[in-house]
């Protein structure tokens, strides 16, 4: 079982949620640059492939949880052409960057940002056609509760799309990725973001987070059916698509 509360950004007492909020506020203005640098730009291809998995369902009202600076929401708006997207996050610092990006792109009439706790969403039951979570589900303080809340706010037959970093299991990618995650990622992250803990915490959550069939079972337990998953780039990233 993935014990989220044990893995926190900073080595001090306090809830994970509060520390994650602080961490993302600290790295908000370098987050996009680091994301693309650390993945060598491959994350853009992962995002497109994942969003395209929702195209057959033509969702009109979307909720993007852990929206961060809004990259996934913006790409969803461009590729899915929905009527509305709410980008939800606990970090106002990240969302403020997102608001500026959305305004510059001229789609602030489609995408709106709202501070939300994924474990206690303020939306009514059966509100959204689709919910997306890109590279944020491993930061949930209570994974089961967060997924149950997502299931609650989805309409019947609505879809949950998760894209998450994962750890390869096969030689030699397993060994190469371990070196990259433990040494290269924290070093580059520390230099650019100036946060000594953020890019040590993120690889640690990747290694501990449930993957593949285990995550599939967790999603079914939360109330989802027809859960499929697909690994990208030797298992560095995994997409999950589930139906309520």
mmCIF file with all atom_site columns, C-alpha atoms in Angstrom, residues 57 128-129 154-159 225 242-244:
data_model
loop_
_atom_site.group_PDB
_atom_site.id
_atom_site.type_symbol
_atom_site.label_atom_id
_atom_site.label_alt_id
_atom_site.label_comp_id
_atom_site.label_asym_id
_atom_site.label_entity_id
_atom_site.label_seq_id
_atom_site.pdbx_PDB_ins_code
_atom_site.Cartn_x
_atom_site.Cartn_y
_atom_site.Cartn_z
_atom_site.occupancy
_atom_site.B_iso_or_equiv
_atom_site.pdbx_formal_charge
_atom_site.auth_seq_id
_atom_site.auth_comp_id
_atom_site.auth_asym_id
_atom_site.auth_atom_id
_atom_site.pdbx_PDB_model_num
ATOM 1  C CA . UNK A 1 57  ? -16.080 10.765 -25.786 1.00 0.00 ? 57  UNK A CA 1
ATOM 2  C CA . UNK A 1 128 ? -18.205 16.848 -15.113 1.00 0.00 ? 128 UNK A CA 1
ATOM 3  C CA . UNK A 1 129 ? -17.976 14.780 -18.288 1.00 0.00 ? 129 UNK A CA 1
ATOM 4  C CA . UNK A 1 154 ? -18.067 12.716 -12.544 1.00 0.00 ? 154 UNK A CA 1
ATOM 5  C CA . UNK A 1 155 ? -21.287 12.169 -14.467 1.00 0.00 ? 155 UNK A CA 1
ATOM 6  C CA . UNK A 1 156 ? -22.371 8.548  -15.012 1.00 0.00 ? 156 UNK A CA 1
ATOM 7  C CA . UNK A 1 157 ? -20.254 7.114  -17.846 1.00 0.00 ? 157 UNK A CA 1
ATOM 8  C CA . UNK A 1 158 ? -17.846 10.012 -17.391 1.00 0.00 ? 158 UNK A CA 1
ATOM 9  C CA . UNK A 1 159 ? -14.116 9.403  -17.699 1.00 0.00 ? 159 UNK A CA 1
ATOM 10 C CA . UNK A 1 225 ? -14.872 0.352  -14.240 1.00 0.00 ? 225 UNK A CA 1
ATOM 11 C CA . UNK A 1 242 ? -11.240 4.790  -16.285 1.00 0.00 ? 242 UNK A CA 1
ATOM 12 C CA . UNK A 1 243 ? -15.020 5.001  -16.658 1.00 0.00 ? 243 UNK A CA 1
ATOM 13 C CA . UNK A 1 244 ? -17.473 5.792  -13.879 1.00 0.00 ? 244 UNK A CA 1
#
